[in-house]
Amino acid sequence: MGKRILLLGAPGAGKGTQSKQLAEKYDIDHVTTGDALRANKDMETEYGTPRSFMEKGELVPDAVVNEIVKAALEDADGYVLDGYPRNLSQAEYLTEITDLDAVLYLKVAEDELVERLTGRRVCSECGTNFHVKFNQPEEEGVCDECGGELVQRDDDTEETVRERLSVFEENTQPVIEHYRDEGVLVEIDGEQTPDDVFEDIVDVVGE
Ligand code: ADP
Ligand code: AMP
């Protein structure tokens, strides 16, 4: 059985960046509700489209994301879960459908999060993350991995970033406290270089 890793952290904490490396190292699936929703933005649900929530920085209804996660975990032999659970009701649902081997919290201060998110650039082809200052591609606007075009996410504007961070404080911070109370949360200093963050995570998860 592959490792089952839960990676918690605010928007911009580096979950996607680390998950990509972890999925490779442990040969497990990268399960990310954000990417899954972006790929199905205009899917009609009884609540409206994911887009209508995402462009405001609000959470997509639990029923929609729970379904995505259930299907993805059923198919996975080990996974790193990124972007879920984002509220206590999602955390309860997760407990019903799976066990976890490690619960990690990437901690980053709010000012740094704003700078990371507003400077993030994402490959439109393969989804690799870059940053205009902290993680520049070799050629501006072009993905190092696949040559795809780098774009800014619609929700990475300053105004929507502020809303997403306040949604995190209100809804997701209690999820972090829930795992802390259970005694399973391991806090990682997310303000180090990506390589140092990765080393700390591997120290916790093991070989
Ligand atoms: P999340 O998935 O948690 O929203 P990302 O992995 O997309 O976060 O990272 C957000 C932005 O910050 C990206 O532009 C990424 O290149 C950059 N970044 C990620 N990790 C670090 C780090 N340790 N130091 C500086 N910048 C980082
Ligand atoms: P992310 O890529 O993780 O930053 O997520 C982008 C957006 O997708 C969020 O601002 C939400 O609108 C939506 N989203 C992603 N994951 C979830 C989730 N677990 N619950 C509700 N909404 C989500």
PDB file of C-alpha atoms and ligand atoms in Angstrom:
ATOM      1  CA  MET A   1       0.000   0.000   0.000  1.00  0.00           C
ATOM      2  CA  GLY A   2       1.364   3.420  -0.969  1.00  0.00           C
ATOM      3  CA  LYS A   3       1.636   6.269   1.514  1.00  0.00           C
ATOM      4  CA  ARG A   4      -1.502   8.290   2.228  1.00  0.00           C
ATOM      5  CA  ILE A   5      -0.413  11.870   2.868  1.00  0.00           C
ATOM      6  CA  LEU A   6      -2.599  14.861   3.724  1.00  0.00           C
ATOM      7  CA  LEU A   7      -0.966  18.213   2.965  1.00  0.00           C
ATOM      8  CA  LEU A   8      -2.689  21.157   4.653  1.00  0.00           C
ATOM      9  CA  GLY A   9      -1.886  24.837   4.286  1.00  0.00           C
ATOM     10  CA  ALA A  10      -3.305  28.178   3.192  1.00  0.00           C
ATOM     11  CA  PRO A  11      -3.616  29.049  -0.491  1.00  0.00           C
ATOM     12  CA  GLY A  12      -0.053  29.733  -1.653  1.00  0.00           C
ATOM     13  CA  ALA A  13       1.644  27.724   1.102  1.00  0.00           C
ATOM     14  CA  GLY A  14       3.350  25.502  -1.478  1.00  0.00           C
ATOM     15  CA  LYS A  15       1.057  22.453  -1.417  1.00  0.00           C
ATOM     16  CA  GLY A  16       1.011  22.005  -5.190  1.00  0.00           C
ATOM     17  CA  THR A  17       4.770  22.507  -5.501  1.00  0.00           C
ATOM     18  CA  GLN A  18       5.529  19.927  -2.813  1.00  0.00           C
ATOM     19  CA  SER A  19       2.800  17.486  -3.881  1.00  0.00           C
ATOM     20  CA  LYS A  20       4.293  17.159  -7.341  1.00  0.00           C
ATOM     21  CA  GLN A  21       7.654  16.087  -5.859  1.00  0.00           C
ATOM     22  CA  LEU A  22       6.025  13.812  -3.284  1.00  0.00           C
ATOM     23  CA  ALA A  23       3.909  12.031  -5.894  1.00  0.00           C
ATOM     24  CA  GLU A  24       7.102  11.289  -7.855  1.00  0.00           C
ATOM     25  CA  LYS A  25       9.191  10.214  -4.884  1.00  0.00           C
ATOM     26  CA  TYR A  26       6.607   7.860  -3.396  1.00  0.00           C
ATOM     27  CA  ASP A  27       4.996   6.853  -6.709  1.00  0.00           C
ATOM     28  CA  ILE A  28       1.547   7.895  -5.475  1.00  0.00           C
ATOM     29  CA  ASP A  29      -1.300   9.944  -6.981  1.00  0.00           C
ATOM     30  CA  HIS A  30      -1.503  13.715  -6.571  1.00  0.00           C
ATOM     31  CA  VAL A  31      -5.154  14.305  -5.699  1.00  0.00           C
ATOM     32  CA  THR A  32      -6.010  18.001  -5.872  1.00  0.00           C
ATOM     33  CA  THR A  33      -9.550  19.314  -5.771  1.00  0.00           C
ATOM     34  CA  GLY A  34      -8.425  22.687  -7.180  1.00  0.00           C
ATOM     35  CA  ASP A  35      -7.095  21.146 -10.410  1.00  0.00           C
ATOM     36  CA  ALA A  36     -10.076  18.800 -10.689  1.00  0.00           C
ATOM     37  CA  LEU A  37     -12.490  21.729 -10.347  1.00  0.00           C
ATOM     38  CA  ARG A  38     -10.557  23.908 -12.804  1.00  0.00           C
ATOM     39  CA  ALA A  39     -10.801  21.065 -15.352  1.00  0.00           C
ATOM     40  CA  ASN A  40     -14.592  20.972 -14.823  1.00  0.00           C
ATOM     41  CA  LYS A  41     -15.307  24.667 -14.240  1.00  0.00           C
ATOM     42  CA  ASP A  42     -18.449  24.809 -16.335  1.00  0.00           C
ATOM     43  CA  MET A  43     -19.940  21.502 -15.265  1.00  0.00           C
ATOM     44  CA  GLU A  44     -23.602  22.051 -14.338  1.00  0.00           C
ATOM     45  CA  THR A  45     -24.442  20.892 -10.809  1.00  0.00           C
ATOM     46  CA  GLU A  46     -27.595  21.497  -8.812  1.00  0.00           C
ATOM     47  CA  TYR A  47     -25.694  24.319  -7.062  1.00  0.00           C
ATOM     48  CA  GLY A  48     -24.465  26.037 -10.233  1.00  0.00           C
ATOM     49  CA  THR A  49     -21.057  25.710 -11.909  1.00  0.00           C
ATOM     50  CA  PRO A  50     -17.760  25.443  -9.949  1.00  0.00           C
ATOM     51  CA  ARG A  51     -16.688  28.609 -11.779  1.00  0.00           C
ATOM     52  CA  SER A  52     -19.391  30.693 -10.077  1.00  0.00           C
ATOM     53  CA  PHE A  53     -17.803  29.963  -6.680  1.00  0.00           C
ATOM     54  CA  MET A  54     -14.148  29.853  -7.692  1.00  0.00           C
ATOM     55  CA  GLU A  55     -14.039  33.248  -9.374  1.00  0.00           C
ATOM     56  CA  LYS A  56     -15.233  34.842  -6.126  1.00  0.00           C
ATOM     57  CA  GLY A  57     -12.751  32.866  -4.035  1.00  0.00           C
ATOM     58  CA  GLU A  58     -15.552  31.003  -2.252  1.00  0.00           C
ATOM     59  CA  LEU A  59     -15.705  27.284  -1.493  1.00  0.00           C
ATOM     60  CA  VAL A  60     -17.457  25.014  -3.979  1.00  0.00           C
ATOM     61  CA  PRO A  61     -20.287  23.100  -2.190  1.00  0.00           C
ATOM     62  CA  ASP A  62     -19.202  20.052  -0.164  1.00  0.00           C
ATOM     63  CA  ALA A  63     -21.334  17.568  -2.113  1.00  0.00           C
ATOM     64  CA  VAL A  64     -19.418  18.398  -5.314  1.00  0.00           C
ATOM     65  CA  VAL A  65     -15.891  18.174  -3.852  1.00  0.00           C
ATOM     66  CA  ASN A  66     -16.627  15.152  -1.650  1.00  0.00           C
ATOM     67  CA  GLU A  67     -17.682  13.224  -4.746  1.00  0.00           C
ATOM     68  CA  ILE A  68     -14.458  14.184  -6.568  1.00  0.00           C
ATOM     69  CA  VAL A  69     -12.288  13.076  -3.659  1.00  0.00           C
ATOM     70  CA  LYS A  70     -14.144   9.812  -3.096  1.00  0.00           C
ATOM     71  CA  ALA A  71     -13.710   8.763  -6.725  1.00  0.00           C
ATOM     72  CA  ALA A  72     -10.021   9.775  -6.793  1.00  0.00           C
ATOM     73  CA  LEU A  73      -9.131   7.969  -3.555  1.00  0.00           C
ATOM     74  CA  GLU A  74     -10.940   4.799  -4.607  1.00  0.00           C
ATOM     75  CA  ASP A  75      -8.692   4.578  -7.646  1.00  0.00           C
ATOM     76  CA  ALA A  76      -5.424   5.394  -5.828  1.00  0.00           C
ATOM     77  CA  ASP A  77      -2.816   3.123  -4.279  1.00  0.00           C
ATOM     78  CA  GLY A  78      -1.371   5.862  -2.087  1.00  0.00           C
ATOM     79  CA  TYR A  79      -1.909   9.580  -2.587  1.00  0.00           C
ATOM     80  CA  VAL A  80      -0.965  13.065  -1.549  1.00  0.00           C
ATOM     81  CA  LEU A  81      -4.165  15.020  -0.959  1.00  0.00           C
ATOM     82  CA  ASP A  82      -3.877  18.772  -1.675  1.00  0.00           C
ATOM     83  CA  GLY A  83      -6.620  21.394  -1.221  1.00  0.00           C
ATOM     84  CA  TYR A  84      -9.042  19.159   0.702  1.00  0.00           C
ATOM     85  CA  PRO A  85     -10.520  19.124   3.345  1.00  0.00           C
ATOM     86  CA  ARG A  86     -11.231  22.854   3.540  1.00  0.00           C
ATOM     87  CA  ASN A  87     -13.890  22.800   6.268  1.00  0.00           C
ATOM     88  CA  LEU A  88     -14.866  20.561   9.180  1.00  0.00           C
ATOM     89  CA  SER A  89     -17.663  18.832   7.332  1.00  0.00           C
ATOM     90  CA  GLN A  90     -15.227  17.779   4.555  1.00  0.00           C
ATOM     91  CA  ALA A  91     -12.783  16.587   7.244  1.00  0.00           C
ATOM     92  CA  GLU A  92     -15.513  14.382   8.754  1.00  0.00           C
ATOM     93  CA  TYR A  93     -16.302  12.946   5.353  1.00  0.00           C
ATOM     94  CA  LEU A  94     -12.622  12.189   4.743  1.00  0.00           C
ATOM     95  CA  THR A  95     -12.428  10.273   8.023  1.00  0.00           C
ATOM     96  CA  GLU A  96     -15.329   8.108   6.837  1.00  0.00           C
ATOM     97  CA  ILE A  97     -13.709   7.138   3.541  1.00  0.00           C
ATOM     98  CA  THR A  98      -9.981   6.669   4.321  1.00  0.00           C
ATOM     99  CA  ASP A  99      -7.153   6.375   6.858  1.00  0.00           C
ATOM    100  CA  LEU A 100      -4.120   8.662   6.721  1.00  0.00           C
ATOM    101  CA  ASP A 101      -0.419   7.887   7.272  1.00  0.00           C
ATOM    102  CA  ALA A 102       0.726  11.507   7.692  1.00  0.00           C
ATOM    103  CA  VAL A 103      -0.964  14.883   8.244  1.00  0.00           C
ATOM    104  CA  LEU A 104       1.291  17.851   7.500  1.00  0.00           C
ATOM    105  CA  TYR A 105       0.658  21.574   7.803  1.00  0.00           C
ATOM    106  CA  LEU A 106       2.800  23.929   5.723  1.00  0.00           C
ATOM    107  CA  LYS A 107       2.885  27.127   7.735  1.00  0.00           C
ATOM    108  CA  VAL A 108       3.505  30.459   5.931  1.00  0.00           C
ATOM    109  CA  ALA A 109       2.779  34.034   7.098  1.00  0.00           C
ATOM    110  CA  GLU A 110      -0.019  35.976   5.408  1.00  0.00           C
ATOM    111  CA  ASP A 111       2.141  38.678   3.739  1.00  0.00           C
ATOM    112  CA  GLU A 112       4.250  36.010   2.115  1.00  0.00           C
ATOM    113  CA  LEU A 113       1.123  34.172   0.901  1.00  0.00           C
ATOM    114  CA  VAL A 114      -0.155  37.287  -0.873  1.00  0.00           C
ATOM    115  CA  GLU A 115       3.171  37.796  -2.624  1.00  0.00           C
ATOM    116  CA  ARG A 116       3.381  34.143  -3.655  1.00  0.00           C
ATOM    117  CA  LEU A 117      -0.159  34.017  -5.043  1.00  0.00           C
ATOM    118  CA  THR A 118      -0.143  37.304  -6.933  1.00  0.00           C
ATOM    119  CA  GLY A 119       3.228  36.347  -8.519  1.00  0.00           C
ATOM    120  CA  ARG A 120       2.285  32.744  -9.325  1.00  0.00           C
ATOM    121  CA  ARG A 121       2.310  31.650 -12.968  1.00  0.00           C
ATOM    122  CA  VAL A 122       0.975  28.261 -14.027  1.00  0.00           C
ATOM    123  CA  CYS A 123       1.634  26.223 -17.153  1.00  0.00           C
ATOM    124  CA  SER A 124      -1.557  26.072 -19.212  1.00  0.00           C
ATOM    125  CA  GLU A 125      -0.499  22.664 -20.578  1.00  0.00           C
ATOM    126  CA  CYS A 126       0.941  20.635 -17.659  1.00  0.00           C
ATOM    127  CA  GLY A 127       0.026  22.694 -14.579  1.00  0.00           C
ATOM    128  CA  THR A 128       3.588  23.192 -13.276  1.00  0.00           C
ATOM    129  CA  ASN A 129       3.874  26.208 -10.928  1.00  0.00           C
ATOM    130  CA  PHE A 130       6.327  29.055 -11.317  1.00  0.00           C
ATOM    131  CA  HIS A 131       6.742  32.433  -9.656  1.00  0.00           C
ATOM    132  CA  VAL A 132       7.813  35.724 -11.228  1.00  0.00           C
ATOM    133  CA  LYS A 133      10.426  36.238  -8.469  1.00  0.00           C
ATOM    134  CA  PHE A 134      10.849  33.085  -6.388  1.00  0.00           C
ATOM    135  CA  ASN A 135      10.782  30.398  -9.042  1.00  0.00           C
ATOM    136  CA  GLN A 136      11.433  31.883 -12.467  1.00  0.00           C
ATOM    137  CA  PRO A 137      11.266  29.801 -15.625  1.00  0.00           C
ATOM    138  CA  GLU A 138      14.367  29.808 -17.839  1.00  0.00           C
ATOM    139  CA  GLU A 139      12.477  31.766 -20.487  1.00  0.00           C
ATOM    140  CA  GLU A 140       9.806  34.254 -19.398  1.00  0.00           C
ATOM    141  CA  GLY A 141       6.277  32.985 -19.983  1.00  0.00           C
ATOM    142  CA  VAL A 142       7.393  29.501 -21.116  1.00  0.00           C
ATOM    143  CA  CYS A 143       7.193  26.276 -19.093  1.00  0.00           C
ATOM    144  CA  ASP A 144      10.559  24.595 -18.379  1.00  0.00           C
ATOM    145  CA  GLU A 145       8.918  21.173 -18.257  1.00  0.00           C
ATOM    146  CA  CYS A 146       6.879  21.091 -21.454  1.00  0.00           C
ATOM    147  CA  GLY A 147       7.267  24.416 -23.323  1.00  0.00           C
ATOM    148  CA  GLY A 148       3.612  25.341 -22.605  1.00  0.00           C
ATOM    149  CA  GLU A 149       2.442  28.932 -22.088  1.00  0.00           C
ATOM    150  CA  LEU A 150       2.540  30.292 -18.523  1.00  0.00           C
ATOM    151  CA  VAL A 151      -0.602  32.095 -17.414  1.00  0.00           C
ATOM    152  CA  GLN A 152      -1.957  33.774 -14.292  1.00  0.00           C
ATOM    153  CA  ARG A 153      -4.925  32.049 -12.649  1.00  0.00           C
ATOM    154  CA  ASP A 154      -8.162  34.114 -12.701  1.00  0.00           C
ATOM    155  CA  ASP A 155      -8.339  33.908  -8.895  1.00  0.00           C
ATOM    156  CA  ASP A 156      -4.731  35.013  -8.271  1.00  0.00           C
ATOM    157  CA  THR A 157      -5.616  38.726  -8.345  1.00  0.00           C
ATOM    158  CA  GLU A 158      -5.027  40.684  -5.138  1.00  0.00           C
ATOM    159  CA  GLU A 159      -8.755  41.105  -4.367  1.00  0.00           C
ATOM    160  CA  THR A 160      -9.657  37.426  -4.804  1.00  0.00           C
ATOM    161  CA  VAL A 161      -6.509  36.360  -2.945  1.00  0.00           C
ATOM    162  CA  ARG A 162      -7.645  38.388   0.098  1.00  0.00           C
ATOM    163  CA  GLU A 163     -11.069  36.706  -0.035  1.00  0.00           C
ATOM    164  CA  ARG A 164      -9.487  33.222  -0.321  1.00  0.00           C
ATOM    165  CA  LEU A 165      -7.257  33.906   2.670  1.00  0.00           C
ATOM    166  CA  SER A 166     -10.237  35.010   4.741  1.00  0.00           C
ATOM    167  CA  VAL A 167     -12.169  31.870   3.701  1.00  0.00           C
ATOM    168  CA  PHE A 168      -9.109  29.887   4.810  1.00  0.00           C
ATOM    169  CA  GLU A 169      -9.028  31.585   8.220  1.00  0.00           C
ATOM    170  CA  GLU A 170     -12.711  31.043   8.816  1.00  0.00           C
ATOM    171  CA  ASN A 171     -13.270  27.544   7.377  1.00  0.00           C
ATOM    172  CA  THR A 172      -9.941  25.739   7.073  1.00  0.00           C
ATOM    173  CA  GLN A 173      -8.070  26.902  10.180  1.00  0.00           C
ATOM    174  CA  PRO A 174     -10.571  24.854  12.285  1.00  0.00           C
ATOM    175  CA  VAL A 175      -9.615  21.776  10.228  1.00  0.00           C
ATOM    176  CA  ILE A 176      -5.976  22.309  11.201  1.00  0.00           C
ATOM    177  CA  GLU A 177      -6.974  22.673  14.864  1.00  0.00           C
ATOM    178  CA  HIS A 178      -9.038  19.478  14.568  1.00  0.00           C
ATOM    179  CA  TYR A 179      -6.011  17.429  13.467  1.00  0.00           C
ATOM    180  CA  ARG A 180      -3.850  19.181  16.074  1.00  0.00           C
ATOM    181  CA  ASP A 181      -6.342  18.186  18.800  1.00  0.00           C
ATOM    182  CA  GLU A 182      -6.218  14.601  17.552  1.00  0.00           C
ATOM    183  CA  GLY A 183      -2.439  14.721  18.048  1.00  0.00           C
ATOM    184  CA  VAL A 184      -1.590  13.769  14.439  1.00  0.00           C
ATOM    185  CA  LEU A 185      -0.665  17.173  12.974  1.00  0.00           C
ATOM    186  CA  VAL A 186       2.970  17.845  12.096  1.00  0.00           C
ATOM    187  CA  GLU A 187       3.798  21.473  11.420  1.00  0.00           C
ATOM    188  CA  ILE A 188       6.410  22.265   8.741  1.00  0.00           C
ATOM    189  CA  ASP A 189       8.071  25.663   8.257  1.00  0.00           C
ATOM    190  CA  GLY A 190       6.804  26.520   4.754  1.00  0.00           C
ATOM    191  CA  GLU A 191       8.940  29.658   4.454  1.00  0.00           C
ATOM    192  CA  GLN A 192      12.142  27.753   3.722  1.00  0.00           C
ATOM    193  CA  THR A 193      13.326  27.019   0.185  1.00  0.00           C
ATOM    194  CA  PRO A 194      11.221  24.413  -1.649  1.00  0.00           C
ATOM    195  CA  ASP A 195      14.065  21.869  -1.301  1.00  0.00           C
ATOM    196  CA  ASP A 196      14.325  22.377   2.465  1.00  0.00           C
ATOM    197  CA  VAL A 197      10.547  22.106   2.874  1.00  0.00           C
ATOM    198  CA  PHE A 198      10.658  18.867   0.895  1.00  0.00           C
ATOM    199  CA  GLU A 199      13.421  17.460   3.120  1.00  0.00           C
ATOM    200  CA  ASP A 200      11.413  18.217   6.255  1.00  0.00           C
ATOM    201  CA  ILE A 201       8.351  16.485   4.794  1.00  0.00           C
ATOM    202  CA  VAL A 202      10.321  13.374   3.829  1.00  0.00           C
ATOM    203  CA  ASP A 203      11.810  13.264   7.347  1.00  0.00           C
ATOM    204  CA  VAL A 204       8.270  12.958   8.690  1.00  0.00           C
ATOM    205  CA  VAL A 205       6.782  10.637   6.068  1.00  0.00           C
ATOM    206  CA  GLY A 206       9.763   8.282   5.959  1.00  0.00           C
ATOM    207  CA  GLU A 207      11.263   6.306   3.068  1.00  0.00           C
TER     208      GLU A 207
HETATM  209  P1  ADP B   1      -0.570  26.095  -3.105  1.00  0.00           P
HETATM  210  O1  ADP B   1      -0.710  24.843  -3.950  1.00  0.00           O
HETATM  211  O2  ADP B   1      -0.439  25.773  -1.642  1.00  0.00           O
HETATM  212  O3  ADP B   1      -1.620  27.116  -3.376  1.00  0.00           O
HETATM  213  P2  ADP B   1       1.795  26.607  -4.783  1.00  0.00           P
HETATM  214  O4  ADP B   1       2.596  25.343  -4.656  1.00  0.00           O
HETATM  215  O5  ADP B   1       1.045  26.816  -6.037  1.00  0.00           O
HETATM  216  O6  ADP B   1       0.826  26.766  -3.486  1.00  0.00           O
HETATM  217  O7  ADP B   1       2.800  27.835  -4.504  1.00  0.00           O
HETATM  218  C1  ADP B   1       2.330  29.193  -4.618  1.00  0.00           C
HETATM  219  C2  ADP B   1       3.407  30.052  -5.301  1.00  0.00           C
HETATM  220  O8  ADP B   1       4.552  30.152  -4.434  1.00  0.00           O
HETATM  221  C3  ADP B   1       3.910  29.483  -6.625  1.00  0.00           C
HETATM  222  O9  ADP B   1       4.144  30.564  -7.493  1.00  0.00           O
HETATM  223  C4  ADP B   1       5.216  28.770  -6.250  1.00  0.00           C
HETATM  224  O10 ADP B   1       6.145  28.781  -7.316  1.00  0.00           O
HETATM  225  C5  ADP B   1       5.729  29.606  -5.054  1.00  0.00           C
HETATM  226  N1  ADP B   1       6.389  28.786  -4.037  1.00  0.00           N
HETATM  227  C6  ADP B   1       6.090  27.509  -3.662  1.00  0.00           C
HETATM  228  N2  ADP B   1       6.901  27.098  -2.653  1.00  0.00           N
HETATM  229  C7  ADP B   1       7.728  28.154  -2.374  1.00  0.00           C
HETATM  230  C8  ADP B   1       8.798  28.368  -1.420  1.00  0.00           C
HETATM  231  N3  ADP B   1       9.155  27.404  -0.556  1.00  0.00           N
HETATM  232  N4  ADP B   1       9.402  29.578  -1.410  1.00  0.00           N
HETATM  233  C9  ADP B   1       9.014  30.547  -2.291  1.00  0.00           C
HETATM  234  N5  ADP B   1       8.037  30.416  -3.203  1.00  0.00           N
HETATM  235  C10 ADP B   1       7.388  29.237  -3.257  1.00  0.00           C
HETATM  236  P1  AMP B   2      -6.839  25.794  -5.071  1.00  0.00           P
HETATM  237  O1  AMP B   2      -6.367  25.385  -6.423  1.00  0.00           O
HETATM  238  O2  AMP B   2      -6.645  24.718  -4.029  1.00  0.00           O
HETATM  239  O3  AMP B   2      -6.275  27.130  -4.640  1.00  0.00           O
HETATM  240  O4  AMP B   2      -8.416  25.972  -5.180  1.00  0.00           O
HETATM  241  C1  AMP B   2      -8.987  26.948  -6.047  1.00  0.00           C
HETATM  242  C2  AMP B   2     -10.474  27.119  -5.744  1.00  0.00           C
HETATM  243  O5  AMP B   2     -11.174  25.876  -5.980  1.00  0.00           O
HETATM  244  C3  AMP B   2     -10.818  27.486  -4.313  1.00  0.00           C
HETATM  245  O6  AMP B   2     -10.716  28.882  -4.088  1.00  0.00           O
HETATM  246  C4  AMP B   2     -12.273  26.968  -4.217  1.00  0.00           C
HETATM  247  O7  AMP B   2     -13.173  27.836  -4.877  1.00  0.00           O
HETATM  248  C5  AMP B   2     -12.214  25.684  -5.018  1.00  0.00           C
HETATM  249  N1  AMP B   2     -11.868  24.512  -4.169  1.00  0.00           N
HETATM  250  C6  AMP B   2     -10.717  23.764  -4.228  1.00  0.00           C
HETATM  251  N2  AMP B   2     -10.739  22.787  -3.316  1.00  0.00           N
HETATM  252  C7  AMP B   2     -11.917  22.910  -2.631  1.00  0.00           C
HETATM  253  C8  AMP B   2     -12.532  22.230  -1.539  1.00  0.00           C
HETATM  254  N3  AMP B   2     -11.921  21.187  -0.940  1.00  0.00           N
HETATM  255  N4  AMP B   2     -13.729  22.667  -1.115  1.00  0.00           N
HETATM  256  C9  AMP B   2     -14.357  23.679  -1.697  1.00  0.00           C
HETATM  257  N5  AMP B   2     -13.842  24.391  -2.716  1.00  0.00           N
HETATM  258  C10 AMP B   2     -12.638  24.015  -3.198  1.00  0.00           C
END
